[in-house]
Amino acid sequence: MSERLALAVFVKNEERDIAWWLGWHIALGFTTICVYDDDSTDKTADIVKAAAKSFDVQLKTSEKSIRFNHRQKFTYEKAISDAKNKFDWLMFLDSDEYLDLGENQDLPAFLNKFPEASAIAINWCCFGSSGYITRPPNSSPFESYIHGSHPDSLDANKIVKSIFRLDRTSNRYINPHHFDVEGLYVSSDGTEMQWDAVHPERTQSYPSWVNARVRHYACRSLADFLDKVERRSDIRDAPTPMNYFKDFDVNETLDPPADDFVLRVRKIVRQIRQNYELSIYSEIKKKQPWKSYAGTVDFHVYEIRSFHSSKASLDKKSGNLVSITDDADIERYAPVYGIIVKNDPKTLYLTCVSQNDFLHIPFDDRFGTIIPFKIEAAEGDSFNIGLRNPHSGRSICWLAPDSQTHCGEVQCNRQWIHAWEQIHLHRLDVFPEAINATVAKLAKFSQPYSYSEHIQADESDAAFAFLSSRSQEEQITWSKEFNTTLPKWIENAPKVTL
C-alpha cells in the first residue's frame, strides 16, 4: 500500500498564486493538500474549491487569534492533530515556498531514500525579485522569479522546512520549521540534523541542497511585498520592514525549474482554472453586453511568419510558442495557426488545433488551445503589424532562431512594436478541419447565454478565449450586468498608452 502524503498551507489572499502552488505540489506527488484559509477576502477559497473538483484538495478554516503568529501556531497544532491516523507523512509550507526535489521531482521516490528517518529537514533556497517592481505579467512565481541565491549567500538559506512521520510526532509546537519528533531527524543529504543553538529553525552550516531544497519566493515583486506587509503583522511590526525585502532580494544565479516539470504543473493549473471558469460561467444570464459573431461566421486562417521569416510553432516538449526555420526537427514541433473572424478584424486567435497540446508564451499568464491577441500597427508604420496581449498590455517579440536548433524563443514582454515584434500573415486556403469547429465554438461563446448552458470540457478553451479577447470596458460591463467577477488570468489591462 502506498504511503499517504499530506501537505498543509496557512494562506490569506493568494488568488494570484494559489493555483500554481497547488499545481506544483500535486505534480510532486502529495496525495492530499489541506488549505487553511486565514479569512481571505479575495477569490482564494473559490479557487481552492475549484481545485478540489479534480484533486484531493481540502479547504479548511484557520484557527482564530488576533496576531498572525498565534493563528499560525494554533492552526499547525490543529492540523497535526487532524492528520494523525489519516496520513503517514505531513509537511507544512507557506504559499511562497515550493518544494523542489531536483531532476526527478518525485516525492515518493525522495522519501524512499530515508527509510529510517522520522523527519527530514529541507533548507530554503531564497529567490529575489528578478528586478520586478510591479507584478510580472505571468502570475507563476517559478517562471517569473528565476534569479536566486548561492547556498552561502544568505543566512536565511540555513532555515528549513520539515516533512515528518505523523506516528512519531507529538502535538507540541516548536516553530513552523522544526517539529517535536521521536527518532532520527535528518537533513536532505541524509546526515543527522545539527540544529543551530541560537536559532532553532536553522541548520548550523550552509546547505548543500543535495536531493532537495525549498524554493522560497520571500519578496517577489515590490508590489507583492507591499501586499504581504498588509497581511503580516510580524513584518509590519519590525523596526525596519523594508530591510526584509532588501535582505531577501538576492538575484545572483539564473535558476528556473526544468521545462518538462513546468509543463506538468501547467496542465494541472489549466484544470484548476477551467473548473473555476465553469463555476462563474454558470452565473451568466441572457444579456448581450458585446457584439456577437451571430449568423454565418466568415473567417480567415493564416500562417504566421516572424521578422526573421521563421514560422510560428508549438514546442511540444516545453509547451511554449516558438518560431522555427525549415531546418528544424519537425517531430518536436506542431503548427500554430492564426484565426481572424471577419467582423472582429482587430483580434487574432492563436491555435494549435490539437486538444492534447496547448499553447503558452513566456511572460503571458494565459494558456490553452486558443489564445487571443490584438492586432496593432507598428509604431509609425501602417503596413507592418504586431500582436499585443490584451491581458498584460505587452507585445510579442520573436527572437532570432538559433543556428543549431533552428528555433527561436518567443516572449510576450515588450512595450513597443518594432522590427522583432513584427509579423507577416500568410493566408491559407487549405487548413485543418478542426479549425472550423474552433471558430464555431468562438461564435457560440460570443452569445452570453451560452455560458449559462452546460459547457463541455472541450469547449472551455473557446469560452476562455472569447472572454479574454474582449476589451477591459466590455469585461467591466459584463461583470456589472451579471454580478460576477472574472478571474485574474482573464481580466484585461486598460488600453495601452506608452
Short mmCIF file of C-alpha atoms in Angstrom, two decimals:
data_model
loop_
_atom_site.label_atom_id
_atom_site.label_comp_id
_atom_site.label_asym_id
_atom_site.label_seq_id
_atom_site.Cartn_x
_atom_site.Cartn_y
_atom_site.Cartn_z
CA MET A 1 0.00 0.00 0.00
CA SER A 2 1.41 3.39 -0.98
CA GLU A 3 2.04 5.93 1.76
CA ARG A 4 -0.39 8.79 2.34
CA LEU A 5 1.47 12.06 1.88
CA ALA A 6 -0.19 15.24 3.14
CA LEU A 7 0.75 18.88 2.73
CA ALA A 8 -0.75 21.80 4.66
CA VAL A 9 -0.63 25.52 3.98
CA PHE A 10 -1.81 28.52 6.00
CA VAL A 11 -2.90 31.14 3.47
CA LYS A 12 -4.54 34.53 3.10
CA ASN A 13 -5.41 36.44 -0.10
CA GLU A 14 -3.27 34.50 -2.57
CA GLU A 15 -5.68 34.31 -5.53
CA ARG A 16 -2.89 35.17 -8.00
CA ASP A 17 -0.58 32.34 -6.91
CA ILE A 18 -2.57 29.62 -5.16
CA ALA A 19 -3.39 27.59 -8.29
CA TRP A 20 0.32 27.50 -9.17
CA TRP A 21 1.27 26.45 -5.64
CA LEU A 22 -1.31 23.66 -5.69
CA GLY A 23 -0.35 22.54 -9.19
CA TRP A 24 3.34 22.33 -8.32
CA HIS A 25 2.80 20.17 -5.24
CA ILE A 26 0.17 17.95 -6.83
CA ALA A 27 2.69 17.30 -9.61
CA LEU A 28 5.32 16.35 -6.99
CA GLY A 29 3.12 13.57 -5.65
CA PHE A 30 1.40 14.81 -2.48
CA THR A 31 -1.76 12.73 -2.18
CA THR A 32 -3.72 15.31 -0.14
CA ILE A 33 -3.33 19.06 0.29
CA CYS A 34 -5.08 20.86 3.15
CA VAL A 35 -5.51 24.60 2.67
CA TYR A 36 -6.19 26.51 5.90
CA ASP A 37 -7.73 29.79 4.79
CA ASP A 38 -6.99 32.71 7.10
CA ASP A 39 -10.13 34.74 6.32
CA SER A 40 -9.20 35.61 2.74
CA THR A 41 -11.21 38.45 1.24
CA ASP A 42 -10.33 37.66 -2.38
CA LYS A 43 -11.08 34.55 -4.50
CA THR A 44 -8.52 32.27 -2.85
CA ALA A 45 -11.15 29.99 -1.30
CA ASP A 46 -13.11 29.74 -4.56
CA ILE A 47 -10.00 28.70 -6.49
CA VAL A 48 -9.21 26.07 -3.85
CA LYS A 49 -12.76 24.74 -4.20
CA ALA A 50 -12.24 24.58 -7.96
CA ALA A 51 -9.08 22.53 -7.44
CA ALA A 52 -10.98 20.17 -5.13
CA LYS A 53 -13.26 19.18 -8.02
CA SER A 54 -10.37 17.36 -9.71
CA PHE A 55 -7.79 16.70 -6.97
CA ASP A 56 -7.70 15.77 -3.28
CA VAL A 57 -7.52 19.34 -2.05
CA GLN A 58 -9.36 20.19 1.15
CA LEU A 59 -10.40 23.71 2.16
CA LYS A 60 -10.33 24.30 5.91
CA THR A 61 -10.59 27.32 8.20
CA SER A 62 -7.64 28.62 10.20
CA GLU A 63 -7.75 28.90 13.98
CA LYS A 64 -8.64 32.33 15.38
CA SER A 65 -6.40 34.80 17.19
CA ILE A 66 -5.54 38.47 16.84
CA ARG A 67 -1.87 38.00 15.91
CA PHE A 68 -0.62 36.23 12.79
CA ASN A 69 1.98 34.11 14.61
CA HIS A 70 -0.60 32.86 17.11
CA ARG A 71 -3.12 31.95 14.40
CA GLN A 72 -0.40 30.04 12.56
CA LYS A 73 0.70 28.18 15.71
CA PHE A 74 -2.82 27.14 16.68
CA THR A 75 -3.62 26.11 13.11
CA TYR A 76 -0.49 23.95 12.83
CA GLU A 77 -1.31 22.20 16.10
CA LYS A 78 -4.85 21.52 14.90
CA ALA A 79 -3.57 20.28 11.53
CA ILE A 80 -1.22 17.77 13.16
CA SER A 81 -3.99 16.50 15.42
CA ASP A 82 -6.42 16.17 12.50
CA ALA A 83 -3.86 14.43 10.26
CA LYS A 84 -2.89 11.66 12.67
CA ASN A 85 -4.27 8.22 11.73
CA LYS A 86 -5.17 9.62 8.29
CA PHE A 87 -1.75 10.20 6.76
CA ASP A 88 1.76 8.77 7.06
CA TRP A 89 3.72 11.96 6.34
CA LEU A 90 2.85 15.64 6.79
CA MET A 91 4.63 18.77 5.61
CA PHE A 92 3.88 22.44 6.23
CA LEU A 93 4.80 25.02 3.62
CA ASP A 94 3.88 28.66 3.15
CA SER A 95 2.30 29.78 -0.10
CA ASP A 96 5.58 31.39 -1.19
CA GLU A 97 7.52 28.13 -0.66
CA TYR A 98 7.83 25.41 -3.30
CA LEU A 99 9.39 22.04 -2.51
CA ASP A 100 11.98 21.26 -5.21
CA LEU A 101 13.16 17.65 -5.47
CA GLY A 102 15.63 18.14 -8.28
CA GLU A 103 15.75 16.23 -11.52
CA ASN A 104 13.03 13.65 -10.81
CA GLN A 105 10.53 15.82 -8.87
CA ASP A 106 9.02 12.66 -7.36
CA LEU A 107 8.05 12.81 -3.68
CA PRO A 108 7.57 9.05 -3.02
CA ALA A 109 10.98 8.32 -4.59
CA PHE A 110 12.55 11.04 -2.43
CA LEU A 111 11.07 9.65 0.80
CA ASN A 112 12.25 6.14 -0.08
CA LYS A 113 15.83 7.41 0.34
CA PHE A 114 15.22 7.84 4.09
CA PRO A 115 13.68 4.59 5.39
CA GLU A 116 14.88 5.18 8.98
CA ALA A 117 14.08 8.87 9.26
CA SER A 118 11.29 10.24 11.43
CA ALA A 119 11.62 13.70 9.89
CA ILE A 120 13.53 15.32 7.03
CA ALA A 121 14.60 18.97 7.20
CA ILE A 122 14.92 20.69 3.82
CA ASN A 123 16.76 24.00 3.50
CA TRP A 124 15.46 27.15 1.89
CA CYS A 125 16.85 28.40 -1.39
CA CYS A 126 15.92 32.07 -1.46
CA PHE A 127 14.91 33.78 -4.70
CA GLY A 128 14.86 37.52 -5.32
CA SER A 129 12.58 39.89 -7.19
CA SER A 130 14.31 39.40 -10.57
CA GLY A 131 14.12 43.18 -10.82
CA TYR A 132 10.32 43.42 -10.75
CA ILE A 133 8.78 46.47 -9.09
CA THR A 134 5.22 45.90 -10.33
CA ARG A 135 3.81 42.39 -10.61
CA PRO A 136 5.19 40.41 -13.57
CA PRO A 137 2.79 39.60 -16.43
CA ASN A 138 2.93 35.87 -15.66
CA SER A 139 1.48 35.02 -12.24
CA SER A 140 3.59 31.84 -11.98
CA PRO A 141 6.27 32.67 -9.36
CA PHE A 142 8.68 29.98 -10.50
CA GLU A 143 8.57 31.24 -14.11
CA SER A 144 8.81 34.92 -13.18
CA TYR A 145 11.32 34.98 -10.32
CA ILE A 146 14.13 32.91 -11.79
CA HIS A 147 17.11 34.58 -10.10
CA GLY A 148 18.19 33.15 -6.78
CA SER A 149 20.97 32.89 -4.25
CA HIS A 150 24.07 30.75 -3.73
CA PRO A 151 23.93 28.40 -0.73
CA ASP A 152 26.18 30.62 1.37
CA SER A 153 24.83 34.00 0.21
CA LEU A 154 22.21 34.29 2.93
CA ASP A 155 21.98 33.04 6.49
CA ALA A 156 18.29 32.56 5.65
CA ASN A 157 19.29 29.60 3.48
CA LYS A 158 20.08 27.78 6.74
CA ILE A 159 16.35 27.87 7.57
CA VAL A 160 14.50 24.62 6.90
CA LYS A 161 11.00 23.28 6.39
CA SER A 162 10.25 19.74 7.55
CA ILE A 163 8.33 16.71 6.38
CA PHE A 164 7.71 14.26 9.22
CA ARG A 165 6.09 10.95 10.09
CA LEU A 166 2.89 11.61 12.00
CA ASP A 167 3.10 8.46 14.14
CA ARG A 168 6.41 9.72 15.55
CA THR A 169 5.42 13.37 16.08
CA SER A 170 3.85 14.99 19.13
CA ASN A 171 1.40 17.88 19.02
CA ARG A 172 3.88 20.14 20.85
CA TYR A 173 4.65 23.19 18.74
CA ILE A 174 8.27 24.35 18.45
CA ASN A 175 8.12 26.61 15.39
CA PRO A 176 6.89 26.33 11.78
CA HIS A 177 10.22 24.80 10.72
CA HIS A 178 11.19 22.34 13.45
CA PHE A 179 8.84 19.73 14.96
CA ASP A 180 8.90 17.52 18.03
CA VAL A 181 9.58 14.07 16.62
CA GLU A 182 10.78 10.84 18.21
CA GLY A 183 13.67 9.27 16.34
CA LEU A 184 16.05 10.32 13.60
CA TYR A 185 15.77 13.88 12.22
CA VAL A 186 17.90 14.16 9.07
CA SER A 187 18.88 16.77 6.53
CA SER A 188 18.02 16.25 2.86
CA ASP A 189 21.51 14.81 2.26
CA GLY A 190 20.79 12.02 4.77
CA THR A 191 23.05 13.24 7.60
CA GLU A 192 21.65 13.72 11.09
CA MET A 193 20.39 17.24 11.70
CA GLN A 194 22.66 19.67 13.51
CA TRP A 195 20.40 22.44 14.74
CA ASP A 196 21.70 25.94 15.40
CA ALA A 197 21.84 26.58 19.15
CA VAL A 198 20.55 30.16 18.88
CA HIS A 199 18.10 29.82 16.00
CA PRO A 200 16.19 26.53 16.36
CA GLU A 201 14.74 26.81 12.85
CA ARG A 202 18.19 26.68 11.21
CA THR A 203 20.99 24.27 10.44
CA GLN A 204 24.43 25.04 11.86
CA SER A 205 26.04 25.22 8.42
CA TYR A 206 25.04 26.44 4.98
CA PRO A 207 23.06 23.91 2.91
CA SER A 208 24.28 21.57 0.21
CA TRP A 209 20.80 21.28 -1.36
CA VAL A 210 21.55 17.62 -2.11
CA ASN A 211 18.32 15.77 -3.05
CA ALA A 212 16.00 18.66 -2.17
CA ARG A 213 15.52 22.33 -1.35
CA VAL A 214 12.59 24.68 -0.76
CA ARG A 215 12.34 27.46 -3.33
CA HIS A 216 11.44 30.47 -1.20
CA TYR A 217 9.96 33.44 -3.05
CA ALA A 218 10.06 35.64 0.02
CA CYS A 219 9.83 39.08 -1.56
CA ARG A 220 8.64 38.53 -5.15
CA SER A 221 7.95 41.94 -6.73
CA LEU A 222 7.93 45.10 -4.65
CA ALA A 223 4.15 45.31 -5.25
CA ASP A 224 3.71 41.76 -3.91
CA PHE A 225 5.87 42.58 -0.90
CA LEU A 226 3.68 45.57 -0.01
CA ASP A 227 0.64 43.28 -0.08
CA LYS A 228 2.50 40.81 2.14
CA VAL A 229 3.22 43.55 4.68
CA GLU A 230 -0.51 44.32 4.86
CA ARG A 231 -1.21 40.66 5.74
CA ARG A 232 1.66 40.05 8.15
CA SER A 233 1.76 41.83 11.49
CA ASP A 234 5.17 40.28 12.25
CA ILE A 235 6.67 42.10 9.24
CA ARG A 236 4.73 45.33 9.83
CA ASP A 237 5.87 45.47 13.46
CA ALA A 238 9.56 45.03 12.61
CA PRO A 239 11.73 48.13 13.26
CA THR A 240 12.59 48.46 9.53
CA PRO A 241 10.18 46.35 7.43
CA MET A 242 11.84 47.37 4.16
CA ASN A 243 15.01 45.58 5.25
CA TYR A 244 13.07 42.31 4.90
CA PHE A 245 12.74 42.98 1.17
CA LYS A 246 16.35 44.14 0.81
CA ASP A 247 17.72 41.12 2.66
CA PHE A 248 15.84 38.61 0.53
CA ASP A 249 16.21 40.39 -2.82
CA VAL A 250 19.24 38.35 -3.92
CA ASN A 251 19.49 37.68 -7.67
CA GLU A 252 22.89 36.02 -8.15
CA THR A 253 22.06 32.93 -10.20
CA LEU A 254 19.73 32.12 -13.10
CA ASP A 255 17.81 29.13 -11.76
CA PRO A 256 14.48 28.33 -13.47
CA PRO A 257 12.82 24.93 -12.99
CA ALA A 258 13.01 22.36 -15.79
CA ASP A 259 10.67 22.91 -18.74
CA ASP A 260 9.20 19.40 -18.61
CA PHE A 261 8.19 19.76 -14.96
CA VAL A 262 6.74 23.22 -15.56
CA LEU A 263 4.63 21.72 -18.33
CA ARG A 264 3.36 19.05 -15.90
CA VAL A 265 2.40 21.78 -13.45
CA ARG A 266 0.78 23.93 -16.12
CA LYS A 267 -1.51 21.06 -17.15
CA ILE A 268 -2.77 20.79 -13.56
CA VAL A 269 -3.22 24.57 -13.26
CA ARG A 270 -5.14 24.52 -16.53
CA GLN A 271 -7.59 22.03 -15.00
CA ILE A 272 -7.98 24.15 -11.86
CA ARG A 273 -8.59 27.28 -13.91
CA GLN A 274 -11.12 25.54 -16.15
CA ASN A 275 -13.02 24.31 -13.10
CA TYR A 276 -13.12 27.83 -11.72
CA GLU A 277 -14.13 29.37 -15.05
CA LEU A 278 -17.00 26.91 -15.43
CA SER A 279 -18.26 27.82 -11.96
CA ILE A 280 -18.51 31.52 -12.84
CA TYR A 281 -19.85 30.97 -16.38
CA SER A 282 -22.91 29.32 -14.87
CA GLU A 283 -23.83 32.71 -13.36
CA ILE A 284 -24.19 34.40 -16.74
CA LYS A 285 -27.74 35.16 -17.87
CA LYS A 286 -29.27 36.07 -21.21
CA LYS A 287 -27.92 39.56 -21.77
CA GLN A 288 -25.80 40.94 -24.58
CA PRO A 289 -23.02 43.32 -23.46
CA TRP A 290 -20.97 42.94 -26.65
CA LYS A 291 -21.30 42.41 -30.37
CA SER A 292 -21.61 38.70 -31.10
CA TYR A 293 -20.41 36.57 -34.01
CA ALA A 294 -24.05 35.77 -34.80
CA GLY A 295 -25.13 34.17 -38.07
CA THR A 296 -22.78 32.67 -40.64
CA VAL A 297 -19.24 33.36 -39.44
CA ASP A 298 -16.76 34.41 -42.09
CA PHE A 299 -13.14 33.96 -41.09
CA HIS A 300 -9.65 33.50 -42.49
CA VAL A 301 -6.79 31.27 -41.36
CA TYR A 302 -3.15 32.33 -41.52
CA GLU A 303 0.36 31.01 -41.22
CA ILE A 304 2.37 33.40 -39.07
CA ARG A 305 5.91 34.38 -40.03
CA SER A 306 8.24 36.41 -37.84
CA PHE A 307 10.51 39.27 -38.87
CA HIS A 308 13.17 36.55 -39.35
CA SER A 309 10.85 34.60 -41.73
CA SER A 310 10.61 31.79 -39.17
CA LYS A 311 7.23 30.10 -38.71
CA ALA A 312 5.11 30.19 -35.53
CA SER A 313 5.04 26.71 -33.98
CA LEU A 314 4.39 24.85 -30.74
CA ASP A 315 7.36 23.25 -28.99
CA LYS A 316 5.71 20.06 -27.77
CA LYS A 317 8.45 19.46 -25.17
CA SER A 318 8.06 22.78 -23.33
CA GLY A 319 4.52 23.71 -24.39
CA ASN A 320 5.79 27.12 -25.47
CA LEU A 321 5.16 29.11 -28.63
CA VAL A 322 8.36 29.34 -30.70
CA SER A 323 9.31 30.11 -34.28
CA ILE A 324 11.24 27.65 -36.45
CA THR A 325 13.02 27.59 -39.78
CA ASP A 326 12.58 24.87 -42.39
CA ASP A 327 15.63 23.01 -40.99
CA ALA A 328 14.14 22.42 -37.53
CA ASP A 329 13.24 18.95 -36.21
CA ILE A 330 9.61 18.75 -37.31
CA GLU A 331 8.89 15.84 -34.95
CA ARG A 332 9.32 18.16 -31.97
CA TYR A 333 7.06 20.94 -33.24
CA ALA A 334 3.42 21.36 -34.21
CA PRO A 335 1.92 24.06 -36.44
CA VAL A 336 0.32 27.14 -34.90
CA TYR A 337 -2.35 28.96 -36.88
CA GLY A 338 -3.85 32.42 -36.68
CA ILE A 339 -7.62 32.93 -36.99
CA ILE A 340 -9.28 36.27 -37.76
CA VAL A 341 -13.08 36.47 -37.68
CA LYS A 342 -14.26 38.94 -40.31
CA ASN A 343 -16.45 41.06 -38.03
CA ASP A 344 -13.70 41.21 -35.37
CA PRO A 345 -10.72 42.17 -37.55
CA LYS A 346 -8.51 43.50 -34.76
CA THR A 347 -8.39 40.16 -32.92
CA LEU A 348 -6.15 37.26 -33.91
CA TYR A 349 -6.67 33.91 -32.20
CA LEU A 350 -3.60 31.68 -31.98
CA THR A 351 -4.46 27.99 -32.01
CA CYS A 352 -2.59 24.70 -32.16
CA VAL A 353 -5.68 22.66 -33.20
CA SER A 354 -4.87 19.54 -31.14
CA GLN A 355 -6.80 19.15 -27.87
CA ASN A 356 -3.83 17.19 -26.48
CA ASP A 357 -1.43 20.13 -26.82
CA PHE A 358 -1.89 23.65 -25.57
CA LEU A 359 -0.04 26.89 -26.10
CA HIS A 360 1.85 29.03 -23.65
CA ILE A 361 4.03 32.07 -24.26
CA PRO A 362 6.71 33.08 -21.73
CA PHE A 363 5.66 36.18 -19.76
CA ASP A 364 1.97 35.56 -20.60
CA ASP A 365 -0.32 34.40 -17.79
CA ARG A 366 -2.72 32.68 -20.20
CA PHE A 367 -2.51 29.26 -21.84
CA GLY A 368 -4.81 26.92 -23.73
CA THR A 369 -5.57 25.62 -27.21
CA ILE A 370 -6.78 29.10 -28.24
CA ILE A 371 -5.21 32.39 -27.09
CA PRO A 372 -6.37 35.81 -28.36
CA PHE A 373 -4.19 38.79 -29.23
CA LYS A 374 -4.94 42.25 -30.54
CA ILE A 375 -3.51 43.21 -33.93
CA GLU A 376 -1.65 46.50 -33.78
CA ALA A 377 0.25 48.52 -36.37
CA ALA A 378 3.95 49.00 -35.74
CA GLU A 379 4.98 52.39 -34.39
CA GLY A 380 4.95 54.91 -37.26
CA ASP A 381 4.25 52.13 -39.78
CA SER A 382 0.79 51.45 -41.20
CA PHE A 383 1.93 48.37 -43.17
CA ASN A 384 3.65 46.10 -40.62
CA ILE A 385 1.79 44.67 -37.64
CA GLY A 386 2.45 43.04 -34.30
CA LEU A 387 0.44 41.22 -31.63
CA ARG A 388 -0.40 42.74 -28.24
CA ASN A 389 -1.65 40.77 -25.26
CA PRO A 390 -4.96 42.30 -24.06
CA HIS A 391 -4.38 40.83 -20.60
CA SER A 392 -0.98 42.38 -19.81
CA GLY A 393 -0.75 45.09 -22.47
CA ARG A 394 2.63 43.68 -23.61
CA SER A 395 3.52 42.71 -27.18
CA ILE A 396 5.08 39.54 -28.55
CA CYS A 397 8.76 39.55 -29.53
CA TRP A 398 10.09 36.87 -31.87
CA LEU A 399 13.75 36.21 -31.10
CA ALA A 400 16.09 35.11 -33.89
CA PRO A 401 16.27 31.32 -34.40
CA ASP A 402 19.35 29.59 -33.03
CA SER A 403 21.77 28.34 -35.68
CA GLN A 404 21.97 24.88 -34.06
CA THR A 405 18.33 24.14 -33.21
CA HIS A 406 16.82 26.39 -35.92
CA CYS A 407 14.33 27.50 -33.27
CA GLY A 408 13.74 30.97 -31.83
CA GLU A 409 12.21 31.82 -28.47
CA VAL A 410 9.07 33.93 -28.26
CA GLN A 411 8.46 36.33 -25.37
CA CYS A 412 5.39 38.41 -24.53
CA ASN A 413 7.01 41.20 -22.54
CA ARG A 414 7.77 44.10 -24.89
CA GLN A 415 6.27 47.58 -24.69
CA TRP A 416 6.84 48.68 -28.26
CA ILE A 417 6.26 47.05 -31.63
CA HIS A 418 9.47 47.39 -33.64
CA ALA A 419 11.25 45.01 -36.02
CA TRP A 420 11.42 41.82 -33.94
CA GLU A 421 7.86 42.31 -32.73
CA GLN A 422 6.50 42.41 -36.29
CA ILE A 423 4.80 39.51 -38.05
CA HIS A 424 3.62 38.67 -41.54
CA LEU A 425 0.32 36.86 -42.07
CA HIS A 426 0.09 34.42 -44.98
CA ARG A 427 -3.49 33.45 -45.71
CA LEU A 428 -4.13 29.71 -46.09
CA ASP A 429 -6.73 28.28 -48.43
CA VAL A 430 -6.23 24.78 -47.00
CA PHE A 431 -6.15 24.23 -43.24
CA PRO A 432 -7.14 21.53 -40.71
CA GLU A 433 -10.86 20.80 -40.50
CA ALA A 434 -10.67 21.21 -36.71
CA ILE A 435 -10.30 24.97 -37.17
CA ASN A 436 -13.89 25.14 -38.45
CA ALA A 437 -15.01 23.60 -35.17
CA THR A 438 -12.86 26.08 -33.22
CA VAL A 439 -14.49 29.05 -34.95
CA ALA A 440 -17.95 27.56 -34.35
CA LYS A 441 -17.15 27.41 -30.62
CA LEU A 442 -15.93 31.02 -30.62
CA ALA A 443 -19.18 32.03 -32.32
CA LYS A 444 -21.15 30.11 -29.72
CA PHE A 445 -19.43 31.86 -26.82
CA SER A 446 -19.89 35.29 -28.34
CA GLN A 447 -23.51 34.71 -27.22
CA PRO A 448 -23.57 35.27 -23.43
CA TYR A 449 -26.48 32.87 -22.89
CA SER A 450 -24.16 30.03 -23.98
CA TYR A 451 -22.25 30.36 -20.70
CA SER A 452 -25.32 29.54 -18.65
CA GLU A 453 -25.74 26.25 -20.51
CA HIS A 454 -23.75 23.10 -19.77
CA ILE A 455 -20.25 23.61 -21.18
CA GLN A 456 -18.31 20.57 -22.37
CA ALA A 457 -14.67 20.19 -21.37
CA ASP A 458 -13.52 20.58 -24.98
CA GLU A 459 -15.39 23.91 -25.20
CA SER A 460 -13.86 25.64 -22.18
CA ASP A 461 -10.81 26.97 -24.03
CA ALA A 462 -13.05 28.69 -26.58
CA ALA A 463 -15.13 30.24 -23.79
CA PHE A 464 -11.95 31.48 -22.13
CA ALA A 465 -10.53 32.78 -25.42
CA PHE A 466 -13.59 34.83 -26.32
CA LEU A 467 -13.88 36.42 -22.87
CA SER A 468 -10.14 37.08 -22.84
CA SER A 469 -10.38 38.83 -26.22
CA ARG A 470 -12.87 41.45 -25.00
CA SER A 471 -11.76 44.94 -24.03
CA GLN A 472 -11.46 45.93 -20.39
CA GLU A 473 -14.54 48.13 -20.81
CA GLU A 474 -16.61 45.22 -22.16
CA GLN A 475 -15.39 42.97 -19.36
CA ILE A 476 -16.35 45.55 -16.73
CA THR A 477 -19.80 45.90 -18.30
CA TRP A 478 -20.19 42.12 -18.30
CA SER A 479 -19.13 41.87 -14.64
CA LYS A 480 -21.62 44.54 -13.56
CA GLU A 481 -24.54 43.17 -15.55
CA PHE A 482 -24.01 39.60 -14.41
CA ASN A 483 -22.92 40.46 -10.86
CA THR A 484 -19.82 38.30 -11.01
CA THR A 485 -16.09 38.74 -11.35
CA LEU A 486 -13.72 37.44 -13.99
CA PRO A 487 -10.66 35.59 -12.66
CA LYS A 488 -7.37 37.47 -12.59
CA TRP A 489 -5.96 35.49 -15.52
CA ILE A 490 -8.78 36.72 -17.80
CA GLU A 491 -9.12 40.33 -16.61
CA ASN A 492 -7.61 42.60 -19.25
CA ALA A 493 -5.43 45.66 -18.93
CA PRO A 494 -6.67 49.14 -19.86
CA LYS A 495 -5.89 50.38 -23.34
CA VAL A 496 -2.16 50.83 -23.61
CA THR A 497 -0.72 54.34 -23.73
CA LEU A 498 3.05 54.42 -23.93
#
